[in-house]
């Protein structure tokens, strides 16, 4: 069996330049193989947290970071995006960003670039697993990615991330702008990904959906953790129901 690791974010503070403090001493944990949801209004700092974990903060444009990020025994603090991927943590970016001109299969193969070569047989087996998870991608393997629907492109972006065989997947707004049927498909897939042993840190505007999928959730408010707890408990709290589930 593969080793399973927890993600530990400790006292993470991120500022963009001198004036914008996006995160202030945020600590959170994703247990090995668990699903954790990160909720919060626009600008609360959710994307910043994912980028700090995945090594994609714009450090060259003045983002300043303190605190630490650990995955199992690996210290991911200050690591490059490629190093984070090699450690087993892969982000599916918001807005999908598939290679529009390439075929579905070439997009998936690109998910293996930058990794230590594990050999053709394993690449082939991983591709087959991704096709089993997303049969629509198998049907469309020769199609140009840019011509697929938003939901199919989201599946492709997730499939591409899974090609790296992550043990933790960082998902940024996977259902944004999708039709209800597609939202349903994506959430089933998130559950299936977890059943296969991969943990998920999920940023999701649809708080009801996120709390249904997750074991545990954190609510960010202006860059700090306002609430956290088992997802079912948060879903029952008056504050969450009023502010994030649109109830009176
Ligand atoms: P959204 O759902 O709108 O993406 P979010 O919770 O993901 O919101 P972030 O994108 O992390 O929030 O933004 C947190 C704060 O940092 C906001 O005030 C935002 O304007 C600011 N911010 C984000 N990226 C940058 C950047 N590259 N330069 C300067 N400020 C930034």
mmCIF file of C-alpha atoms and ligand atoms in Angstrom:
data_model
loop_
_atom_site.group_PDB
_atom_site.id
_atom_site.type_symbol
_atom_site.label_atom_id
_atom_site.label_comp_id
_atom_site.label_asym_id
_atom_site.label_seq_id
_atom_site.Cartn_x
_atom_site.Cartn_y
_atom_site.Cartn_z
ATOM 1 C CA UNK A 1 0.000 0.000 0.000
ATOM 2 C CA UNK A 2 1.121 3.544 -0.660
ATOM 3 C CA UNK A 3 1.939 5.731 2.303
ATOM 4 C CA UNK A 4 -0.870 8.037 3.309
ATOM 5 C CA UNK A 5 -0.138 11.460 4.651
ATOM 6 C CA UNK A 6 -2.005 14.309 6.300
ATOM 7 C CA UNK A 7 -1.633 17.901 5.114
ATOM 8 C CA UNK A 8 -0.779 20.310 7.898
ATOM 9 C CA UNK A 9 -0.940 24.038 7.355
ATOM 10 C CA UNK A 10 0.458 25.908 10.351
ATOM 11 C CA UNK A 11 0.104 29.597 11.137
ATOM 12 C CA UNK A 12 0.114 30.510 7.464
ATOM 13 C CA UNK A 13 0.242 34.234 6.740
ATOM 14 C CA UNK A 14 0.326 35.592 3.174
ATOM 15 C CA UNK A 15 0.511 39.222 2.118
ATOM 16 C CA UNK A 16 0.470 40.600 -1.410
ATOM 17 C CA UNK A 17 2.857 43.533 -1.221
ATOM 18 C CA UNK A 18 2.684 45.836 1.781
ATOM 19 C CA UNK A 19 -1.030 46.514 1.857
ATOM 20 C CA UNK A 20 -3.043 43.347 1.184
ATOM 21 C CA UNK A 21 -2.923 40.695 3.875
ATOM 22 C CA UNK A 22 -4.764 37.771 2.321
ATOM 23 C CA UNK A 23 -4.244 35.199 5.102
ATOM 24 C CA UNK A 24 -3.466 35.679 8.769
ATOM 25 C CA UNK A 25 -2.120 32.778 10.834
ATOM 26 C CA UNK A 26 -4.338 30.129 9.267
ATOM 27 C CA UNK A 27 -3.910 26.556 10.494
ATOM 28 C CA UNK A 28 -5.753 23.607 9.043
ATOM 29 C CA UNK A 29 -5.397 19.879 8.585
ATOM 30 C CA UNK A 30 -6.531 17.451 5.923
ATOM 31 C CA UNK A 31 -6.297 13.959 7.448
ATOM 32 C CA UNK A 32 -4.850 11.265 5.169
ATOM 33 C CA UNK A 33 -7.461 10.324 2.607
ATOM 34 C CA UNK A 34 -10.074 12.758 3.990
ATOM 35 C CA UNK A 35 -12.213 15.388 2.293
ATOM 36 C CA UNK A 36 -11.949 18.849 3.826
ATOM 37 C CA UNK A 37 -13.957 21.823 2.567
ATOM 38 C CA UNK A 38 -12.815 25.413 2.681
ATOM 39 C CA UNK A 39 -15.677 27.911 2.654
ATOM 40 C CA UNK A 40 -15.779 31.679 2.638
ATOM 41 C CA UNK A 41 -16.974 34.707 0.708
ATOM 42 C CA UNK A 42 -15.147 36.117 -2.320
ATOM 43 C CA UNK A 43 -11.788 37.479 -1.242
ATOM 44 C CA UNK A 44 -11.701 35.495 2.020
ATOM 45 C CA UNK A 45 -8.384 33.952 0.991
ATOM 46 C CA UNK A 46 -9.377 30.475 -0.215
ATOM 47 C CA UNK A 47 -7.447 30.546 -3.491
ATOM 48 C CA UNK A 48 -4.475 32.078 -1.720
ATOM 49 C CA UNK A 49 -4.401 29.141 0.683
ATOM 50 C CA UNK A 50 -4.472 26.596 -2.155
ATOM 51 C CA UNK A 51 -1.742 28.483 -3.994
ATOM 52 C CA UNK A 52 0.428 28.596 -0.884
ATOM 53 C CA UNK A 53 0.143 24.812 -0.595
ATOM 54 C CA UNK A 54 0.712 24.108 -4.303
ATOM 55 C CA UNK A 55 3.728 26.400 -4.620
ATOM 56 C CA UNK A 56 2.034 28.743 -7.088
ATOM 57 C CA UNK A 57 1.904 32.042 -5.186
ATOM 58 C CA UNK A 58 3.276 34.986 -7.215
ATOM 59 C CA UNK A 59 6.378 35.322 -5.058
ATOM 60 C CA UNK A 60 8.217 37.223 -7.789
ATOM 61 C CA UNK A 61 5.420 39.820 -7.662
ATOM 62 C CA UNK A 62 5.848 40.500 -3.992
ATOM 63 C CA UNK A 63 3.760 37.870 -2.193
ATOM 64 C CA UNK A 64 5.256 37.369 1.285
ATOM 65 C CA UNK A 65 4.684 34.162 3.212
ATOM 66 C CA UNK A 66 5.266 32.945 6.753
ATOM 67 C CA UNK A 67 4.203 29.792 8.539
ATOM 68 C CA UNK A 68 4.609 26.251 7.309
ATOM 69 C CA UNK A 69 3.042 23.583 5.130
ATOM 70 C CA UNK A 70 3.738 19.905 5.768
ATOM 71 C CA UNK A 71 2.557 16.752 4.009
ATOM 72 C CA UNK A 72 3.333 13.673 6.053
ATOM 73 C CA UNK A 73 7.014 13.972 6.846
ATOM 74 C CA UNK A 74 7.690 16.259 3.855
ATOM 75 C CA UNK A 75 8.103 19.977 4.476
ATOM 76 C CA UNK A 76 6.443 21.752 1.543
ATOM 77 C CA UNK A 77 7.089 25.257 2.870
ATOM 78 C CA UNK A 78 8.489 27.438 0.093
ATOM 79 C CA UNK A 79 8.707 24.526 -2.369
ATOM 80 C CA UNK A 80 8.238 25.013 -6.107
ATOM 81 C CA UNK A 81 5.109 23.777 -7.859
ATOM 82 C CA UNK A 82 7.072 20.866 -9.380
ATOM 83 C CA UNK A 83 8.418 19.822 -5.974
ATOM 84 C CA UNK A 84 4.926 19.886 -4.470
ATOM 85 C CA UNK A 85 3.608 17.691 -7.306
ATOM 86 C CA UNK A 86 6.503 15.286 -6.799
ATOM 87 C CA UNK A 87 5.564 15.096 -3.096
ATOM 88 C CA UNK A 88 2.060 13.907 -4.093
ATOM 89 C CA UNK A 89 -0.035 17.084 -3.852
ATOM 90 C CA UNK A 90 -1.649 18.301 -7.086
ATOM 91 C CA UNK A 91 -3.899 21.296 -7.701
ATOM 92 C CA UNK A 92 -6.733 21.496 -10.229
ATOM 93 C CA UNK A 93 -6.804 25.214 -10.936
ATOM 94 C CA UNK A 94 -9.943 27.338 -10.923
ATOM 95 C CA UNK A 95 -11.232 27.998 -14.428
ATOM 96 C CA UNK A 96 -9.880 24.575 -15.512
ATOM 97 C CA UNK A 97 -7.147 25.830 -17.885
ATOM 98 C CA UNK A 98 -6.964 22.839 -20.173
ATOM 99 C CA UNK A 99 -4.779 23.102 -23.275
ATOM 100 C CA UNK A 100 -7.577 24.103 -25.641
ATOM 101 C CA UNK A 101 -5.726 23.203 -28.869
ATOM 102 C CA UNK A 102 -4.635 19.752 -27.733
ATOM 103 C CA UNK A 103 -6.662 16.554 -27.808
ATOM 104 C CA UNK A 104 -8.160 15.141 -24.625
ATOM 105 C CA UNK A 105 -5.528 12.409 -24.509
ATOM 106 C CA UNK A 106 -2.625 14.803 -25.048
ATOM 107 C CA UNK A 107 -3.962 16.942 -22.186
ATOM 108 C CA UNK A 108 -3.981 13.868 -19.963
ATOM 109 C CA UNK A 109 -0.472 12.885 -21.024
ATOM 110 C CA UNK A 110 0.684 16.412 -20.178
ATOM 111 C CA UNK A 111 -0.350 15.674 -16.584
ATOM 112 C CA UNK A 112 2.679 13.404 -16.350
ATOM 113 C CA UNK A 113 5.209 15.963 -17.498
ATOM 114 C CA UNK A 114 7.559 17.253 -14.855
ATOM 115 C CA UNK A 115 7.321 14.040 -12.866
ATOM 116 C CA UNK A 116 10.060 11.577 -12.292
ATOM 117 C CA UNK A 117 9.578 8.994 -15.038
ATOM 118 C CA UNK A 118 7.847 5.970 -13.664
ATOM 119 C CA UNK A 119 7.799 4.103 -16.931
ATOM 120 C CA UNK A 120 5.354 3.551 -19.749
ATOM 121 C CA UNK A 121 3.422 0.708 -18.203
ATOM 122 C CA UNK A 122 2.457 2.773 -15.204
ATOM 123 C CA UNK A 123 1.551 5.770 -17.379
ATOM 124 C CA UNK A 124 -0.714 3.537 -19.459
ATOM 125 C CA UNK A 125 -2.332 2.023 -16.362
ATOM 126 C CA UNK A 126 -2.937 5.486 -14.906
ATOM 127 C CA UNK A 127 -4.496 6.667 -18.167
ATOM 128 C CA UNK A 128 -6.826 3.655 -18.072
ATOM 129 C CA UNK A 129 -7.807 4.464 -14.489
ATOM 130 C CA UNK A 130 -8.624 8.048 -15.440
ATOM 131 C CA UNK A 131 -10.718 6.820 -18.377
ATOM 132 C CA UNK A 132 -12.546 4.420 -16.063
ATOM 133 C CA UNK A 133 -13.321 7.314 -13.719
ATOM 134 C CA UNK A 134 -14.414 9.598 -16.580
ATOM 135 C CA UNK A 135 -15.816 7.450 -19.413
ATOM 136 C CA UNK A 136 -16.694 10.603 -21.366
ATOM 137 C CA UNK A 137 -12.971 11.385 -21.651
ATOM 138 C CA UNK A 138 -12.342 7.952 -23.143
ATOM 139 C CA UNK A 139 -15.107 8.490 -25.692
ATOM 140 C CA UNK A 140 -13.648 11.861 -26.614
ATOM 141 C CA UNK A 141 -9.972 11.025 -26.420
ATOM 142 C CA UNK A 142 -9.187 12.399 -29.900
ATOM 143 C CA UNK A 143 -11.363 15.484 -29.561
ATOM 144 C CA UNK A 144 -9.882 18.971 -29.232
ATOM 145 C CA UNK A 145 -10.208 19.910 -25.569
ATOM 146 C CA UNK A 146 -11.350 23.468 -26.229
ATOM 147 C CA UNK A 147 -14.489 22.204 -27.983
ATOM 148 C CA UNK A 148 -15.820 20.341 -24.960
ATOM 149 C CA UNK A 149 -18.446 21.658 -22.546
ATOM 150 C CA UNK A 150 -17.480 23.381 -19.314
ATOM 151 C CA UNK A 151 -18.289 20.294 -17.278
ATOM 152 C CA UNK A 152 -16.264 18.031 -19.575
ATOM 153 C CA UNK A 153 -13.328 20.444 -19.363
ATOM 154 C CA UNK A 154 -13.576 20.310 -15.574
ATOM 155 C CA UNK A 155 -13.416 16.506 -15.770
ATOM 156 C CA UNK A 156 -10.411 16.772 -18.072
ATOM 157 C CA UNK A 157 -8.651 19.125 -15.668
ATOM 158 C CA UNK A 158 -9.314 16.702 -12.811
ATOM 159 C CA UNK A 159 -8.211 13.751 -14.928
ATOM 160 C CA UNK A 160 -5.026 15.561 -15.880
ATOM 161 C CA UNK A 161 -4.248 16.182 -12.205
ATOM 162 C CA UNK A 162 -4.916 12.508 -11.400
ATOM 163 C CA UNK A 163 -2.353 11.448 -14.024
ATOM 164 C CA UNK A 164 0.293 12.526 -11.507
ATOM 165 C CA UNK A 165 -1.121 9.923 -9.057
ATOM 166 C CA UNK A 166 -1.598 12.467 -6.260
ATOM 167 C CA UNK A 167 -2.303 11.448 -2.685
ATOM 168 C CA UNK A 168 -3.925 14.836 -2.085
ATOM 169 C CA UNK A 169 -5.937 16.746 -4.675
ATOM 170 C CA UNK A 170 -6.494 20.501 -4.293
ATOM 171 C CA UNK A 171 -9.768 21.416 -6.012
ATOM 172 C CA UNK A 172 -10.560 25.084 -6.647
ATOM 173 C CA UNK A 173 -14.259 25.696 -7.418
ATOM 174 C CA UNK A 174 -14.874 22.498 -9.421
ATOM 175 C CA UNK A 175 -18.596 23.150 -9.965
ATOM 176 C CA UNK A 176 -18.484 26.866 -10.744
ATOM 177 C CA UNK A 177 -20.892 27.664 -13.575
ATOM 178 C CA UNK A 178 -21.890 24.053 -14.245
ATOM 179 C CA UNK A 179 -25.397 22.712 -14.881
ATOM 180 C CA UNK A 180 -26.998 20.684 -12.035
ATOM 181 C CA UNK A 181 -26.440 17.339 -13.747
ATOM 182 C CA UNK A 182 -22.735 18.111 -14.185
ATOM 183 C CA UNK A 183 -22.498 19.269 -10.562
ATOM 184 C CA UNK A 184 -23.885 15.881 -9.576
ATOM 185 C CA UNK A 185 -21.331 14.052 -11.763
ATOM 186 C CA UNK A 186 -18.426 16.052 -10.359
ATOM 187 C CA UNK A 187 -19.490 15.420 -6.767
ATOM 188 C CA UNK A 188 -19.820 11.675 -7.403
ATOM 189 C CA UNK A 189 -16.339 11.743 -8.857
ATOM 190 C CA UNK A 190 -14.929 13.513 -5.802
ATOM 191 C CA UNK A 191 -16.371 10.736 -3.641
ATOM 192 C CA UNK A 192 -14.939 8.076 -5.940
ATOM 193 C CA UNK A 193 -11.509 9.744 -5.842
ATOM 194 C CA UNK A 194 -11.606 9.550 -2.073
ATOM 195 C CA UNK A 195 -12.707 5.908 -2.149
ATOM 196 C CA UNK A 196 -9.550 5.229 -4.123
ATOM 197 C CA UNK A 197 -7.519 6.672 -1.251
ATOM 198 C CA UNK A 198 -6.785 10.210 -2.427
ATOM 199 C CA UNK A 199 -7.494 13.068 -0.012
ATOM 200 C CA UNK A 200 -9.236 16.239 -1.213
ATOM 201 C CA UNK A 201 -9.021 19.853 -0.095
ATOM 202 C CA UNK A 202 -12.091 21.396 -1.700
ATOM 203 C CA UNK A 203 -12.747 25.096 -2.251
ATOM 204 C CA UNK A 204 -16.366 25.430 -3.284
ATOM 205 C CA UNK A 205 -18.838 28.316 -3.609
ATOM 206 C CA UNK A 206 -21.698 25.859 -3.241
ATOM 207 C CA UNK A 207 -21.495 25.518 0.549
ATOM 208 C CA UNK A 208 -24.362 23.029 0.769
ATOM 209 C CA UNK A 209 -22.607 20.701 -1.661
ATOM 210 C CA UNK A 210 -19.206 21.154 0.005
ATOM 211 C CA UNK A 211 -20.623 20.332 3.453
ATOM 212 C CA UNK A 212 -22.327 17.259 2.032
ATOM 213 C CA UNK A 213 -19.108 15.934 0.507
ATOM 214 C CA UNK A 214 -16.647 16.847 3.251
ATOM 215 C CA UNK A 215 -15.873 15.205 6.587
ATOM 216 C CA UNK A 216 -14.604 18.436 8.033
ATOM 217 C CA UNK A 217 -14.805 22.098 7.036
ATOM 218 C CA UNK A 218 -13.199 25.450 7.707
ATOM 219 C CA UNK A 219 -14.823 28.829 7.167
ATOM 220 C CA UNK A 220 -12.447 31.642 6.246
ATOM 221 C CA UNK A 221 -13.402 35.235 6.869
ATOM 222 C CA UNK A 222 -11.092 38.044 5.753
ATOM 223 C CA UNK A 223 -8.095 35.757 5.823
ATOM 224 C CA UNK A 224 -8.649 34.029 9.168
ATOM 225 C CA UNK A 225 -10.391 30.828 10.262
ATOM 226 C CA UNK A 226 -13.742 31.947 11.627
ATOM 227 C CA UNK A 227 -15.272 28.503 12.232
ATOM 228 C CA UNK A 228 -14.208 24.895 11.820
ATOM 229 C CA UNK A 229 -15.549 21.495 12.707
ATOM 230 C CA UNK A 230 -17.139 18.330 11.397
ATOM 231 C CA UNK A 231 -19.068 19.195 8.230
ATOM 232 C CA UNK A 232 -22.370 17.960 9.649
ATOM 233 C CA UNK A 233 -21.942 20.190 12.695
ATOM 234 C CA UNK A 234 -21.187 23.256 10.599
ATOM 235 C CA UNK A 235 -24.139 22.525 8.329
ATOM 236 C CA UNK A 236 -26.351 22.602 11.427
ATOM 237 C CA UNK A 237 -24.913 25.804 12.891
ATOM 238 C CA UNK A 238 -27.090 28.926 12.772
ATOM 239 C CA UNK A 239 -24.244 31.101 11.575
ATOM 240 C CA UNK A 240 -23.319 28.862 8.661
ATOM 241 C CA UNK A 241 -26.940 28.383 7.689
ATOM 242 C CA UNK A 242 -27.576 32.110 7.674
ATOM 243 C CA UNK A 243 -24.337 33.242 6.008
ATOM 244 C CA UNK A 244 -23.459 30.390 3.663
ATOM 245 C CA UNK A 245 -26.545 28.287 3.127
ATOM 246 C CA UNK A 246 -28.841 31.207 2.398
ATOM 247 C CA UNK A 247 -31.319 30.487 5.176
ATOM 248 C CA UNK A 248 -33.106 33.080 7.286
HETATM 249 P P1 LIG B 1 -12.445 34.245 -4.738
HETATM 250 O O1 LIG B 1 -13.502 33.270 -4.444
HETATM 251 O O2 LIG B 1 -12.974 35.568 -5.195
HETATM 252 O O3 LIG B 1 -11.317 33.736 -5.573
HETATM 253 P P2 LIG B 1 -10.799 33.830 -2.430
HETATM 254 O O4 LIG B 1 -11.405 33.504 -1.121
HETATM 255 O O5 LIG B 1 -10.193 32.740 -3.201
HETATM 256 O O6 LIG B 1 -11.815 34.626 -3.310
HETATM 257 P P3 LIG B 1 -8.254 35.126 -2.722
HETATM 258 O O7 LIG B 1 -8.312 35.065 -4.188
HETATM 259 O O8 LIG B 1 -7.325 34.227 -2.009
HETATM 260 O O9 LIG B 1 -9.707 34.937 -2.102
HETATM 261 O O10 LIG B 1 -7.936 36.631 -2.318
HETATM 262 C C1 LIG B 1 -7.706 37.068 -0.978
HETATM 263 C C2 LIG B 1 -7.306 38.546 -0.987
HETATM 264 O O11 LIG B 1 -6.048 38.727 -1.639
HETATM 265 C C3 LIG B 1 -8.285 39.437 -1.735
HETATM 266 O O12 LIG B 1 -8.336 40.675 -1.066
HETATM 267 C C4 LIG B 1 -7.632 39.583 -3.098
HETATM 268 O O13 LIG B 1 -8.017 40.801 -3.709
HETATM 269 C C5 LIG B 1 -6.162 39.603 -2.752
HETATM 270 N N1 LIG B 1 -5.316 39.064 -3.841
HETATM 271 C C6 LIG B 1 -5.410 37.838 -4.406
HETATM 272 N N2 LIG B 1 -4.449 37.660 -5.340
HETATM 273 C C7 LIG B 1 -3.721 38.805 -5.363
HETATM 274 C C8 LIG B 1 -2.574 39.272 -6.105
HETATM 275 N N3 LIG B 1 -1.956 38.480 -6.996
HETATM 276 N N4 LIG B 1 -2.138 40.531 -5.870
HETATM 277 C C9 LIG B 1 -2.728 41.306 -4.949
HETATM 278 N N5 LIG B 1 -3.784 40.949 -4.219
HETATM 279 C C10 LIG B 1 -4.285 39.728 -4.403
#
